[in-house]
CSV table of C-alpha atoms and ligand atoms in Angstrom, one decimal:
chain,number,residue,atom,x,y,z
P,1,MET,CA,104.1,97.7,6.0
P,2,GLU,CA,100.9,98.1,4.3
P,3,ALA,CA,102.0,96.7,1.0
P,4,THR,CA,103.0,93.3,2.7
P,5,ASN,CA,99.9,92.9,4.7
P,6,HIS,CA,97.9,93.5,1.6
P,7,LEU,CA,99.6,90.6,0.1
P,8,LYS,CA,99.3,88.4,3.3
P,9,ALA,CA,95.6,89.2,3.2
P,10,SER,CA,95.6,88.1,-0.5
P,11,LEU,CA,97.4,84.8,0.4
P,12,VAL,CA,94.7,83.9,3.0
P,13,ALA,CA,92.2,84.7,0.4
P,14,ALA,CA,94.0,82.5,-2.0
P,15,ILE,CA,93.9,79.5,0.2
P,16,ALA,CA,90.4,80.3,1.0
P,17,LEU,CA,89.2,80.1,-2.9
P,18,ALA,CA,91.5,77.0,-3.4
P,19,ASN,CA,89.6,75.3,-0.6
P,20,THR,CA,86.1,76.6,-2.3
P,21,PHE,CA,86.8,74.9,-5.3
P,22,GLY,CA,89.3,72.3,-4.5
P,23,SER,CA,88.4,70.5,-1.6
P,24,ALA,CA,85.8,67.5,-1.9
P,25,TRP,CA,85.2,67.3,1.8
P,26,ARG,CA,85.3,70.1,4.1
P,27,HIS,CA,85.0,69.9,8.1
P,28,GLY,CA,83.4,66.4,7.8
P,29,ARG,CA,80.9,67.1,5.1
P,30,ARG,CA,80.8,66.9,1.3
P,31,SER,CA,81.6,70.2,-0.2
P,32,PRO,CA,78.5,72.0,-1.4
P,33,GLU,CA,78.6,73.8,-4.8
P,34,PRO,CA,80.5,77.1,-4.8
P,35,THR,CA,78.2,80.0,-4.7
P,36,VAL,CA,78.3,83.5,-5.4
P,37,THR,CA,78.4,84.3,-1.5
P,38,ALA,CA,81.1,81.9,-1.1
P,39,VAL,CA,83.5,83.6,-3.5
P,40,GLN,CA,82.4,87.0,-2.3
P,41,ASP,CA,83.3,85.9,1.2
P,42,VAL,CA,86.5,84.8,-0.1
P,43,LEU,CA,87.4,88.5,-1.9
P,44,ARG,CA,86.2,90.2,1.3
P,45,LEU,CA,89.3,88.7,3.0
P,46,THR,CA,91.3,91.0,1.0
P,47,THR,CA,89.2,93.9,-0.3
P,48,ARG,CA,86.5,96.0,0.8
P,49,GLN,CA,85.5,96.7,-2.8
P,50,ALA,CA,82.1,95.1,-3.6
P,51,VAL,CA,82.8,92.9,-6.5
P,52,GLY,CA,80.3,91.4,-8.8
P,53,VAL,CA,81.0,87.7,-8.9
P,54,GLU,CA,80.3,84.9,-11.9
P,55,VAL,CA,81.2,81.6,-10.0
P,56,GLU,CA,82.3,80.0,-13.1
P,57,ALA,CA,85.0,82.6,-13.8
P,58,TYR,CA,86.8,81.8,-10.7
P,59,ALA,CA,86.6,78.0,-10.9
P,60,PRO,CA,89.4,77.2,-13.1
P,61,GLY,CA,91.7,79.4,-11.2
P,62,GLY,CA,90.7,78.3,-7.7
P,63,ARG,CA,91.2,74.6,-8.8
P,64,ARG,CA,94.6,75.5,-10.1
P,65,LEU,CA,95.7,77.1,-6.9
P,66,TYR,CA,94.4,74.0,-5.0
P,67,ASP,CA,96.6,71.9,-7.1
P,68,ALA,CA,99.6,74.1,-6.5
P,69,LEU,CA,99.0,74.4,-2.8
P,70,SER,CA,98.2,70.7,-2.6
P,71,CYS,CA,101.7,69.7,-3.6
P,72,LEU,CA,103.4,71.7,-0.6
P,73,PRO,CA,102.3,69.4,2.3
P,74,ALA,CA,104.1,66.5,0.8
P,75,GLY,CA,107.1,68.8,0.2
P,76,ASP,CA,106.9,69.1,-3.7
P,77,VAL,CA,107.6,72.8,-4.1
P,78,ASP,CA,108.9,72.2,-7.7
P,79,ALA,CA,105.4,70.9,-8.9
P,80,ALA,CA,103.7,74.0,-7.1
P,81,VAL,CA,105.9,76.3,-8.7
P,82,GLU,CA,105.1,74.9,-12.2
P,83,VAL,CA,101.3,75.3,-11.7
P,84,VAL,CA,101.9,78.8,-10.3
P,85,ASN,CA,104.2,80.1,-12.9
P,86,ALA,CA,101.8,79.0,-15.6
P,87,LEU,CA,99.0,80.9,-13.7
P,88,LEU,CA,100.9,84.0,-13.5
P,89,ARG,CA,101.6,83.8,-17.4
P,90,SER,CA,98.2,83.1,-18.3
P,91,THR,CA,96.5,85.8,-16.1
P,92,LYS,CA,99.2,88.4,-17.2
P,93,ALA,CA,99.8,89.2,-13.3
P,94,ALA,CA,101.7,92.4,-13.4
P,95,PRO,CA,102.1,95.0,-10.5
P,96,GLN,CA,99.9,98.3,-11.0
P,97,LEU,CA,99.3,101.0,-8.5
P,98,THR,CA,95.5,101.1,-8.4
P,99,ARG,CA,93.2,103.7,-6.4
P,100,HIS,CA,89.4,103.1,-6.0
P,101,GLU,CA,87.3,105.9,-4.7
P,102,ASP,CA,88.7,107.4,-1.8
P,103,ALA,CA,91.2,104.7,-0.9
P,104,PRO,CA,94.8,105.5,-1.1
P,105,TRP,CA,97.3,104.1,-3.9
P,106,HIS,CA,98.1,100.5,-3.4
P,107,LEU,CA,99.3,97.6,-5.5
P,108,HIS,CA,97.4,95.2,-7.4
P,109,PHE,CA,98.8,92.3,-9.6
P,110,GLY,CA,95.6,92.3,-11.8
P,111,ASP,CA,92.4,94.3,-12.5
P,112,PRO,CA,90.1,94.1,-9.3
P,113,GLY,CA,87.3,94.5,-11.2
P,114,VAL,CA,87.4,90.9,-13.1
P,115,ALA,CA,87.8,87.3,-12.2
P,116,THR,CA,91.2,86.9,-14.0
P,117,GLY,CA,92.7,90.0,-12.1
P,118,TRP,CA,91.9,88.4,-8.7
P,119,ILE,CA,93.3,85.0,-9.8
P,120,ALA,CA,96.4,86.9,-10.9
P,121,GLU,CA,96.4,88.6,-7.4
P,122,PHE,CA,96.0,85.2,-5.7
P,123,ALA,CA,98.6,83.5,-7.9
P,124,THR,CA,101.2,86.3,-7.1
P,125,ALA,CA,100.6,86.0,-3.3
P,126,THR,CA,101.1,82.1,-3.8
P,127,ALA,CA,104.1,82.9,-5.5
P,128,MET,CA,105.5,85.1,-2.7
P,129,LEU,CA,104.7,82.1,-0.4
P,130,LEU,CA,106.6,79.4,-2.6
P,131,GLY,CA,109.8,81.8,-2.6
P,132,SER,CA,109.6,82.4,1.0
P,133,GLY,CA,110.5,80.2,4.2
P,134,ASP,CA,107.1,80.0,5.1
P,135,VAL,CA,106.4,77.5,2.2
P,136,HIS,CA,106.5,74.6,4.8
P,137,ARG,CA,103.6,76.0,6.9
P,138,LEU,CA,101.2,75.2,4.2
P,139,ARG,CA,99.4,72.1,5.6
P,140,ARG,CA,96.4,69.9,4.8
P,141,CYS,CA,93.7,69.3,7.7
P,142,GLU,CA,94.5,65.6,9.5
P,143,ALA,CA,90.8,65.5,10.4
P,144,ALA,CA,88.5,62.7,8.4
P,145,ARG,CA,86.5,64.0,5.7
P,146,CYS,CA,88.3,67.4,5.5
P,147,GLU,CA,90.7,68.1,2.6
P,148,ASP,CA,91.1,71.9,3.4
P,149,LEU,CA,94.7,73.6,3.2
P,150,PHE,CA,95.8,76.0,5.8
P,151,LEU,CA,98.6,78.1,6.8
P,152,ASP,CA,100.1,77.1,10.3
P,153,ALA,CA,100.2,79.9,12.3
P,154,THR,CA,101.9,78.4,15.5
P,155,ARG,CA,105.5,79.0,16.6
P,156,ASN,CA,106.2,75.5,16.8
P,157,ARG,CA,104.5,74.2,13.6
P,158,SER,CA,102.3,71.8,15.5
P,159,GLN,CA,98.9,72.7,14.1
P,160,ARG,CA,97.2,69.6,12.6
P,161,PHE,CA,93.6,70.9,11.9
P,162,CYS,CA,92.3,73.4,9.7
P,163,SER,CA,89.8,74.8,12.4
P,164,THR,CA,88.8,74.0,15.9
P,165,ALA,CA,85.5,72.3,14.5
P,166,CYS,CA,87.9,69.7,12.8
P,167,GLN,CA,89.8,69.6,16.0
P,168,ASN,CA,86.9,69.0,18.2
P,169,ARG,CA,85.4,66.4,15.6
P,170,THR,CA,88.5,64.4,15.9
P,171,LYS,CA,88.7,64.4,19.6
P,172,VAL,CA,85.1,63.2,19.9
P,173,ALA,CA,85.8,60.5,17.4
P,174,ALA,CA,88.9,59.4,19.3
P,175,HIS,CA,87.1,59.5,22.5
P,176,ARG,CA,84.3,57.3,21.3
P,177,ALA,CA,86.9,54.8,19.6
P,178,ARG,CA,88.3,54.4,23.1
P,179,SER,CA,85.0,53.9,25.0
P,180,THR,CA,83.5,51.2,22.6
B,201,ZN,ZN1,92.5,97.5,-4.2
B,202,ZN,ZN1,89.6,70.5,8.5
Protein backbone atom coordinates (compact mmCIF):
# COMPACT_ATOMS: atom_id res chain seq x y z
CA MET A 1 0.00 0.00 0.00
CA GLU A 2 1.28 3.45 -0.92
CA ALA A 3 0.59 5.01 2.47
CA THR A 4 2.68 2.37 4.23
CA ASN A 5 5.52 2.71 1.72
CA HIS A 6 5.51 6.45 2.30
CA LEU A 7 5.96 5.91 6.05
CA LYS A 8 8.69 3.32 5.45
CA ALA A 9 10.56 5.85 3.33
CA SER A 10 10.06 8.42 6.09
CA LEU A 11 11.54 6.00 8.63
CA VAL A 12 14.63 5.52 6.45
CA ALA A 13 14.89 9.32 6.22
CA ALA A 14 14.36 9.69 9.99
CA ILE A 15 17.28 7.35 10.69
CA ALA A 16 19.43 9.20 8.13
CA LEU A 17 18.61 12.56 9.73
CA ALA A 18 19.35 11.14 13.18
CA ASN A 19 22.77 9.92 11.98
CA THR A 20 23.49 13.24 10.27
CA PHE A 21 23.10 15.15 13.54
CA GLY A 22 23.75 12.49 16.17
CA SER A 23 26.74 10.40 15.07
CA ALA A 24 30.09 11.86 16.16
CA TRP A 25 31.88 9.25 14.02
CA ARG A 26 30.69 7.90 10.71
CA HIS A 27 32.35 5.24 8.55
CA GLY A 28 35.71 5.64 10.27
CA ARG A 29 35.85 9.42 10.26
CA ARG A 30 34.87 12.33 12.47
CA SER A 31 31.46 13.50 11.26
CA PRO A 32 31.59 16.70 9.25
CA GLU A 33 29.35 19.62 10.19
CA PRO A 34 25.93 18.90 8.62
CA THR A 35 25.40 20.88 5.43
CA VAL A 36 22.33 22.00 3.47
CA THR A 37 23.14 19.30 0.90
CA ALA A 38 23.32 16.63 3.60
CA VAL A 39 19.85 17.56 4.91
CA GLN A 40 18.42 17.79 1.39
CA ASP A 41 19.82 14.31 0.64
CA VAL A 42 17.94 13.05 3.69
CA LEU A 43 14.65 14.65 2.59
CA ARG A 44 15.10 13.25 -0.91
CA LEU A 45 14.78 9.77 0.61
CA THR A 46 11.11 10.48 1.20
CA THR A 47 9.98 13.29 -1.09
CA ARG A 48 10.49 14.43 -4.65
CA GLN A 49 9.55 17.97 -3.64
CA ALA A 50 12.42 20.44 -3.59
CA VAL A 51 12.62 21.75 -0.03
CA GLY A 52 14.54 24.88 0.99
CA VAL A 53 16.58 23.96 4.04
CA GLU A 54 18.12 25.78 6.98
CA VAL A 55 20.41 23.31 8.71
CA GLU A 56 19.92 24.80 12.21
CA ALA A 57 16.16 24.22 11.96
CA TYR A 58 16.73 20.46 11.66
CA ALA A 59 19.49 20.11 14.25
CA PRO A 60 17.48 19.82 17.51
CA GLY A 61 14.96 17.39 16.00
CA GLY A 62 17.71 15.36 14.35
CA ARG A 63 19.55 15.04 17.65
CA ARG A 64 16.36 14.07 19.51
CA LEU A 65 15.65 11.37 16.94
CA TYR A 66 19.19 10.04 17.39
CA ASP A 67 18.72 10.04 21.19
CA ALA A 68 15.48 8.09 20.82
CA LEU A 69 16.75 5.56 18.28
CA SER A 70 20.01 5.05 20.23
CA CYS A 71 18.00 3.55 23.10
CA LEU A 72 16.79 0.69 20.92
CA PRO A 73 19.94 -1.43 20.38
CA ALA A 74 20.16 -1.78 24.18
CA GLY A 75 16.47 -2.73 24.29
CA ASP A 76 15.32 0.39 26.15
CA VAL A 77 12.11 0.97 24.18
CA ASP A 78 10.52 2.88 27.11
CA ALA A 79 13.20 5.57 27.00
CA ALA A 80 12.79 5.91 23.22
CA VAL A 81 9.02 6.23 23.60
CA GLU A 82 9.43 9.09 26.07
CA VAL A 83 11.57 11.10 23.62
CA VAL A 84 9.35 10.36 20.62
CA ASN A 85 6.13 11.20 22.45
CA ALA A 86 7.64 14.54 23.46
CA LEU A 87 8.65 15.19 19.83
CA LEU A 88 5.16 14.31 18.59
CA ARG A 89 3.68 16.79 21.06
CA SER A 90 6.13 19.62 20.41
CA THR A 91 5.85 19.34 16.61
CA LYS A 92 2.05 18.93 16.80
CA ALA A 93 2.23 15.93 14.49
CA ALA A 94 -1.19 15.25 12.97
CA PRO A 95 -2.32 13.34 9.88
CA GLN A 96 -3.32 15.65 7.05
CA LEU A 97 -4.03 14.79 3.41
CA THR A 98 -1.84 16.95 1.21
CA ARG A 99 -1.44 17.38 -2.53
CA HIS A 100 1.47 19.18 -4.16
CA GLU A 101 1.20 20.22 -7.79
CA ASP A 102 0.19 17.17 -9.84
CA ALA A 103 0.96 14.56 -7.16
CA PRO A 104 -1.99 12.53 -5.85
CA TRP A 105 -3.43 13.11 -2.37
CA HIS A 106 -1.22 11.56 0.28
CA LEU A 107 -0.83 11.65 4.01
CA HIS A 108 1.61 13.96 5.77
CA PHE A 109 2.02 14.35 9.51
CA GLY A 110 3.21 17.94 9.37
CA ASP A 111 3.60 20.77 6.88
CA PRO A 112 6.13 19.48 4.27
CA GLY A 113 7.21 23.07 3.62
CA VAL A 114 8.88 23.63 7.00
CA ALA A 115 11.45 21.87 9.20
CA THR A 116 9.00 21.27 12.07
CA GLY A 117 6.70 19.53 9.62
CA TRP A 118 9.45 17.15 8.60
CA ILE A 119 10.44 16.45 12.19
CA ALA A 120 6.75 15.71 12.88
CA GLU A 121 6.78 13.32 9.93
CA PHE A 122 9.97 11.58 11.07
CA ALA A 123 8.77 11.37 14.68
CA THR A 124 5.58 9.70 13.41
CA ALA A 125 7.55 7.19 11.32
CA THR A 126 9.75 6.45 14.35
CA ALA A 127 6.64 6.07 16.53
CA MET A 128 5.30 3.46 14.09
CA LEU A 129 8.60 1.55 14.45
CA LEU A 130 8.44 1.72 18.26
CA GLY A 131 4.93 0.30 18.18
CA SER A 132 5.85 -2.59 15.89
CA GLY A 133 7.65 -5.93 16.04
CA ASP A 134 10.44 -4.42 13.95
CA VAL A 135 11.68 -2.34 16.87
CA HIS A 136 14.44 -4.90 17.55
CA ARG A 137 15.82 -4.46 14.03
CA LEU A 138 17.28 -1.06 14.89
CA ARG A 139 21.02 -1.53 15.38
CA ARG A 140 24.18 0.44 15.93
CA CYS A 141 27.10 -0.16 13.57
CA GLU A 142 29.70 -2.42 15.22
CA ALA A 143 32.64 -1.04 13.25
CA ALA A 144 35.28 1.03 15.06
CA ARG A 145 34.75 4.79 14.72
CA CYS A 146 31.18 4.57 13.44
CA GLU A 147 28.12 5.47 15.48
CA ASP A 148 25.54 5.18 12.72
CA LEU A 149 22.22 3.51 13.39
CA PHE A 150 20.52 1.32 10.80
CA LEU A 151 17.59 -1.04 10.30
CA ASP A 152 18.71 -4.64 9.97
CA ALA A 153 17.13 -5.81 6.73
CA THR A 154 18.37 -9.41 6.89
CA ARG A 155 15.97 -12.27 7.49
CA ASN A 156 18.02 -13.83 10.29
CA ARG A 157 18.81 -10.51 11.99
CA SER A 158 22.54 -10.83 11.41
CA GLN A 159 23.53 -7.46 9.98
CA ARG A 160 26.34 -5.95 12.07
CA PHE A 161 27.46 -2.99 10.02
CA CYS A 162 25.74 0.11 8.65
CA SER A 163 27.36 -0.29 5.24
CA THR A 164 29.69 -2.45 3.17
CA ALA A 165 32.31 0.28 3.71
CA CYS A 166 32.27 -0.37 7.47
CA GLN A 167 32.15 -4.13 6.95
CA ASN A 168 35.22 -4.03 4.69
CA ARG A 169 37.08 -1.68 7.03
CA THR A 170 36.51 -4.11 9.91
CA LYS A 171 37.64 -7.09 7.82
CA VAL A 172 40.85 -5.34 6.78
CA ALA A 173 41.59 -4.35 10.40
CA ALA A 174 41.02 -7.91 11.62
CA HIS A 175 43.27 -9.26 8.88
CA ARG A 176 46.01 -6.77 9.79
CA ALA A 177 45.72 -7.68 13.46
CA ARG A 178 46.21 -11.36 12.61
CA SER A 179 49.18 -10.84 10.30
CA THR A 180 51.29 -8.60 12.59
ZN1 LIG B 1 4.18 15.07 0.03
ZN1 LIG C 1 29.26 2.05 10.12
